[in-house]
Coordinates of C-alpha atoms and ligand atoms in Angstrom, one line a residue:
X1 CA 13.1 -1.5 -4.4
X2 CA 16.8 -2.6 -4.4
X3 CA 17.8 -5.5 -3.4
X4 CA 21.4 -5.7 -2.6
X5 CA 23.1 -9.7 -1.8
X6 CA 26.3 -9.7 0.5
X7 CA 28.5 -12.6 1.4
X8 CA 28.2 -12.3 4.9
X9 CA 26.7 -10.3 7.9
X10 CA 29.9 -8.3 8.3
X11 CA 29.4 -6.5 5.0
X12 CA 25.8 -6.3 5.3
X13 CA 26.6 -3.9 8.6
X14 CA 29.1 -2.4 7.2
X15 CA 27.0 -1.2 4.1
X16 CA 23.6 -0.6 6.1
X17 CA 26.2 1.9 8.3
X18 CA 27.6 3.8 5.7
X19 CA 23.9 3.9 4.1
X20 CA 22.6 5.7 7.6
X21 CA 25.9 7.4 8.2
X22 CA 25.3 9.3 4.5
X23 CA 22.2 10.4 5.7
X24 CA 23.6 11.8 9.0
X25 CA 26.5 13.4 7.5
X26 CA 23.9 15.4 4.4
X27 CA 21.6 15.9 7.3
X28 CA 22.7 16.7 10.9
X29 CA 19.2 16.6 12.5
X30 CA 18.0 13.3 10.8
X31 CA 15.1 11.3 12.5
X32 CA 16.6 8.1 12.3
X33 CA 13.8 5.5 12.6
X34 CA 15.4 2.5 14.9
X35 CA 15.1 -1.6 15.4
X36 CA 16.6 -3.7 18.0
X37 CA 17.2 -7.9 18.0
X38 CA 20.2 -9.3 16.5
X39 CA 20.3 -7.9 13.1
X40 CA 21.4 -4.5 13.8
X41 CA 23.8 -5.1 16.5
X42 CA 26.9 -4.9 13.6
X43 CA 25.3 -1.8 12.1
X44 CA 25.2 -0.2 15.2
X45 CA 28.9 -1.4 16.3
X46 CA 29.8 0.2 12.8
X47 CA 28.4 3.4 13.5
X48 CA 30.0 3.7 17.2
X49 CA 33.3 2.9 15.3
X50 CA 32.6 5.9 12.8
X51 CA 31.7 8.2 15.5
X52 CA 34.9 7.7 17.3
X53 CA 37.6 7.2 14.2
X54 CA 35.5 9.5 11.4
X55 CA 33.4 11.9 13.7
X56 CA 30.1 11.2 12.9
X57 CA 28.3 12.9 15.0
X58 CA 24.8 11.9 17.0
X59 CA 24.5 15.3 18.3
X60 CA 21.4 16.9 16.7
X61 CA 20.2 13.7 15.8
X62 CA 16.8 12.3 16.7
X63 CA 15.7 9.1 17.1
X64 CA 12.2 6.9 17.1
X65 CA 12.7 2.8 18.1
X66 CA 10.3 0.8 16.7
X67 CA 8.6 -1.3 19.7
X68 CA 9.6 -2.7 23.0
X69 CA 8.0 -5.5 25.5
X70 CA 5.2 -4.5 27.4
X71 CA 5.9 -5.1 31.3
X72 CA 9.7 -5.9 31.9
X73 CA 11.4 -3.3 33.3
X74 CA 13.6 -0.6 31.2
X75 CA 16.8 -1.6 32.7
X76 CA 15.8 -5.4 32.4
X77 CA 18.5 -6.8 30.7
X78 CA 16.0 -7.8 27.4
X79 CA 13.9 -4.3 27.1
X80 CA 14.5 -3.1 24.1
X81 CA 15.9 0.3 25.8
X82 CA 18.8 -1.0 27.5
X83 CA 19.5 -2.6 24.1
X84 CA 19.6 0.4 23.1
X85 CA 21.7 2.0 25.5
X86 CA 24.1 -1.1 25.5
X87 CA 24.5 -1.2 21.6
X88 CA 24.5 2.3 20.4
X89 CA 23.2 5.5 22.4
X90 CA 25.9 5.0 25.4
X91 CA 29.0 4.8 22.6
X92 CA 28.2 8.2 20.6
X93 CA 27.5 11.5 21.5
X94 CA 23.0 11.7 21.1
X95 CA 21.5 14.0 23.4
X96 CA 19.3 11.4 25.6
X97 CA 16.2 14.0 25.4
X98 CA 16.5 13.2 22.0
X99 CA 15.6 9.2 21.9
X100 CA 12.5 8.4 21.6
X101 CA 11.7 4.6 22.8
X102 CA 8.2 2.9 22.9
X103 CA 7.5 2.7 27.0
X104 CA 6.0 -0.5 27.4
X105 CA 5.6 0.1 31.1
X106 CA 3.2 3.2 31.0
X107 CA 0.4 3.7 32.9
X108 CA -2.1 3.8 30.4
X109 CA -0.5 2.2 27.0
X110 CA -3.4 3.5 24.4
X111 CA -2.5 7.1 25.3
X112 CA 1.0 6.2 25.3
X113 CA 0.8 5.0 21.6
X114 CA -1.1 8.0 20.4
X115 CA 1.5 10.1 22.0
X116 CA 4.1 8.3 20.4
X117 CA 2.8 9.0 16.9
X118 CA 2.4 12.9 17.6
X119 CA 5.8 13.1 18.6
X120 CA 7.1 11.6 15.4
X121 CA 5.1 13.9 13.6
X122 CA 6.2 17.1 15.7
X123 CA 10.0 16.2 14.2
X124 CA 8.7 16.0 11.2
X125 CA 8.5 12.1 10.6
X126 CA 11.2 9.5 10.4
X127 CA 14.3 10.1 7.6
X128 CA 15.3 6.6 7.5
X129 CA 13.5 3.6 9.0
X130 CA 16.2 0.4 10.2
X131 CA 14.1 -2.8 9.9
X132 CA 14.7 -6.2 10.5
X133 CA 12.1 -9.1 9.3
X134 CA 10.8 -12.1 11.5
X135 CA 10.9 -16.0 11.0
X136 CA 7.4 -15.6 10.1
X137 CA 7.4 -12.1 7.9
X138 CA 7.0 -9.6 10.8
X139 CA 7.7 -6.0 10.4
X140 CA 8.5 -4.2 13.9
X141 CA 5.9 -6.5 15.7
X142 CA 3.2 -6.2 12.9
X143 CA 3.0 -10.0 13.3
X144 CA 1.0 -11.6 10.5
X145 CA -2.1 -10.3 10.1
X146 CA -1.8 -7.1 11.2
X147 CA -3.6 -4.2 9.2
X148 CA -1.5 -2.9 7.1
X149 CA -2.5 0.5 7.4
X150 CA -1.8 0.2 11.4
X151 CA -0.3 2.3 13.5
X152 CA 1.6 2.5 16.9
X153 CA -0.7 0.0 19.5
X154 CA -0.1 -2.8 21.9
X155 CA 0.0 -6.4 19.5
X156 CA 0.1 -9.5 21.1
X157 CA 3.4 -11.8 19.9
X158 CA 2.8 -14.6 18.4
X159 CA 4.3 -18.3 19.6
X160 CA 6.8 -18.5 16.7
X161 CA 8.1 -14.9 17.8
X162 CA 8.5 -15.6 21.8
X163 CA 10.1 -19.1 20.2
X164 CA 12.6 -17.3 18.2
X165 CA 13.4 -14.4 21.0
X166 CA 13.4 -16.7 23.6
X167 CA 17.2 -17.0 22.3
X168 CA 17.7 -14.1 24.5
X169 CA 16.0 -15.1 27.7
X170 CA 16.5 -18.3 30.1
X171 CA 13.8 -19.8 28.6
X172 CA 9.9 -19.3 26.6
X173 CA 7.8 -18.5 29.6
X174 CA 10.2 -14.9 30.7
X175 CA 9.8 -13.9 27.0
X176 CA 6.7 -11.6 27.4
X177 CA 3.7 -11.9 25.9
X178 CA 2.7 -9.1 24.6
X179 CA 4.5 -5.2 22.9
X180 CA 4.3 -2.0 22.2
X181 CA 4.8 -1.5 17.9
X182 CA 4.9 1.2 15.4
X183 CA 2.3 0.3 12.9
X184 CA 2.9 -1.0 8.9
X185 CA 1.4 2.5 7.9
X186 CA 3.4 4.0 10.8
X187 CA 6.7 2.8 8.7
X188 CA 5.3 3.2 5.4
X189 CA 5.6 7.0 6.1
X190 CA 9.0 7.2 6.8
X191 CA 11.2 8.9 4.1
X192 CA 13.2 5.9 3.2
X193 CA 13.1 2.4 4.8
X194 CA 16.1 0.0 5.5
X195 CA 15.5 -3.9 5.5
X196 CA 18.3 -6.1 6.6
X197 CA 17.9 -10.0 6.6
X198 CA 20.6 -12.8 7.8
X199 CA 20.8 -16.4 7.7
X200 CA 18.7 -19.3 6.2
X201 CA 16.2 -18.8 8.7
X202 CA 14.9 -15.7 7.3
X203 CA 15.1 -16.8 3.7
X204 CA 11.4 -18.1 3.6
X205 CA 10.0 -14.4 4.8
X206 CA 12.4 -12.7 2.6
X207 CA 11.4 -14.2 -0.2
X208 CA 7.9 -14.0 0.3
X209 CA 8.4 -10.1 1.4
X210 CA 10.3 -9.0 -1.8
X211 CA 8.9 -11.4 -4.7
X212 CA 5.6 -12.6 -2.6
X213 CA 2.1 -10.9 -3.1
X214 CA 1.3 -7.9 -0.7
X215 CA -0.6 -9.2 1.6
X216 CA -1.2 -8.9 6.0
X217 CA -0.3 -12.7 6.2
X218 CA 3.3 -11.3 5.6
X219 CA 3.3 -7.8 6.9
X220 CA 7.1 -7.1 5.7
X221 CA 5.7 -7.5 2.0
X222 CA 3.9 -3.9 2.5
X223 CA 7.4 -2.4 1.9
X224 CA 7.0 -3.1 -2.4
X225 CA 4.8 0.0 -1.7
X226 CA 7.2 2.2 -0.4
X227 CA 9.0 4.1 -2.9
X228 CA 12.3 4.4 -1.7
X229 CA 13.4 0.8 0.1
X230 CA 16.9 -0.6 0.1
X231 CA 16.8 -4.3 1.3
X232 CA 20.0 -6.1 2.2
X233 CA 21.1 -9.3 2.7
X234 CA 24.0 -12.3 2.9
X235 CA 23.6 -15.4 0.6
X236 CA 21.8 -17.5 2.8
X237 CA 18.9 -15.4 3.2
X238 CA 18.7 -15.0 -0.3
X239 CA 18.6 -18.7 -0.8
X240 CA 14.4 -18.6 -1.9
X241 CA 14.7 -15.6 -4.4
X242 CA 14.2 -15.9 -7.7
X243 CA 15.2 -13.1 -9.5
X244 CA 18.7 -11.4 -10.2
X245 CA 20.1 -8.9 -7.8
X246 CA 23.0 -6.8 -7.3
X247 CA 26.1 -6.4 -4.6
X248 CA 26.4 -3.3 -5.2
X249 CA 23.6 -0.4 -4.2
X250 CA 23.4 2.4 -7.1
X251 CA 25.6 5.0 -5.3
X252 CA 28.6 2.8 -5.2
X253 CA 28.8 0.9 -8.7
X254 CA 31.7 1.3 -10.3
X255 CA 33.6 1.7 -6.7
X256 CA 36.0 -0.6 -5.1
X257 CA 34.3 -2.9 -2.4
Ligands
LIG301 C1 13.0 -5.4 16.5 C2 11.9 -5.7 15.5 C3 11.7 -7.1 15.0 C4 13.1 -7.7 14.6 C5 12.8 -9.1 14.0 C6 14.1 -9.8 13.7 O1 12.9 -4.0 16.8 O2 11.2 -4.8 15.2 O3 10.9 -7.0 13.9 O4 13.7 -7.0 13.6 O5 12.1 -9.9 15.0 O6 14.8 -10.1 14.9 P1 16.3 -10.6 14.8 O7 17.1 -9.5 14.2 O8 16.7 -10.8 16.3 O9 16.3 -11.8 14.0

């Protein structure tokens, strides 16, 4: 795993875009595994700024979001589609038949799930998976205890989870109660995963995800047995780890920051 400590959220976008964008440039038809909330949204405002001032280009490029609210509408200004749409797919040039979304609103959600996991593996399974981490250790919406050989279902959130998103919604009671989630063994089989972590609010569950015990009371800690994981992070969520890290990942030491 490496572990990579920035001074701030700007350069933990800017490094977690050039990360994705390397994989998009080596390989054109990627299957770029997706997250929403507020970590990402300066990743993805750095990869709309490479695809209109260095071309990178979203055309053959597929892509698989992680989980969305079951029973608010897709254009509801919270679903995690119009997120999305807002943040990223309506700047650059995807092909919309080409985003793949959790529907949260289908008729019957089981099927829906299991459908969501064939098409994954019909393009092969995810390149790169984008992750961010709850309060509370959540992966995707793997809230704790969650098997950690799971796979895409309908999970209820916990109370710490509406209380943290409710941030985004007039108040508790219109953040919904329950989602649609890829499973931990879902995003253990993507090729490479991508953590990113901000502020002294996640420093508890980072801590306890990198240098904790694996174990389903903290579902992000699953990731020590992926092989290929690249977590980053600005100083104040590094505030509870213990070992020594690097601000550099492997591919750029020696080079200018
Ligand atoms: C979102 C997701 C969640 C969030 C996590 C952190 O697709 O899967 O696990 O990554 O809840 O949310 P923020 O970034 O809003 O702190």
């Amino acid at each position: 795993m490496e572990v990579i400590i920035k001074e701030d959220y700007e350069e933990i976008s800017k490094l977690a875009a050039q990360i994705i964008a390397g994989i998009v440039r080596i390989n054109p038809r990627a299957v770029l595994g997706l997250a929403t909330g507020g970590t990402p949204v300066g990743c993805y405002r750095e990869l709309v700024r490479m695809h209109g001032e260095e071309d990178l280009d979203f055309s053959q490029i597929v892509t698989f979001n992680l989980d969305e609210y079951v029973g608010i509408a897709k254009d509801h200004e919270q679903s995690y589609y119009r997120f999305m749409w807002d943040n990223l797919f309506s700047h650059v040039n995807v092909v919309p038949a080409n985003v793949h979304i959790p529907d949260g609103n289908a008729e019957d959600l089981h099927v829906a799930c299991d459908e969501y996991e064939i098409e994954m593996d019909e393009h092969g399974g995810v390149d790169i998976q984008l992750l961010g981490i709850g309060s509370n250790g959540h992966l995707a919406f793997n809230e704790p205890g969650s098997s950690l050989g799971s796979r895409t279902r309908i999970k209820t959130l916990t109370e710490r989870t509406r209380q943290d998103n409710s941030r985004f919604f007039e108040n508790i009671d219109e953040v919904p109660k329950y989602c649609v989630t890829m499973g931990i063994g879902t995003i253990m089989e993507s090729g490479k995963l991508l953590l990113l972590a901000n502020g002294a609010n996640k420093a508890e569950a980072i801590a306890a995800a990198v240098e904790g015990p694996i174990t389903a009371s903290v579902p992000a800690s699953a990731i020590q047995l992926h092989p290929d994981v690249t977590v980053i992070m600005d100083r104040a969520a590094s505030s509870k780890l213990t070992r020594e890290y690097h601000s550099q990942p492997h591919f750029l030491e020696g080079e200018e920051q």
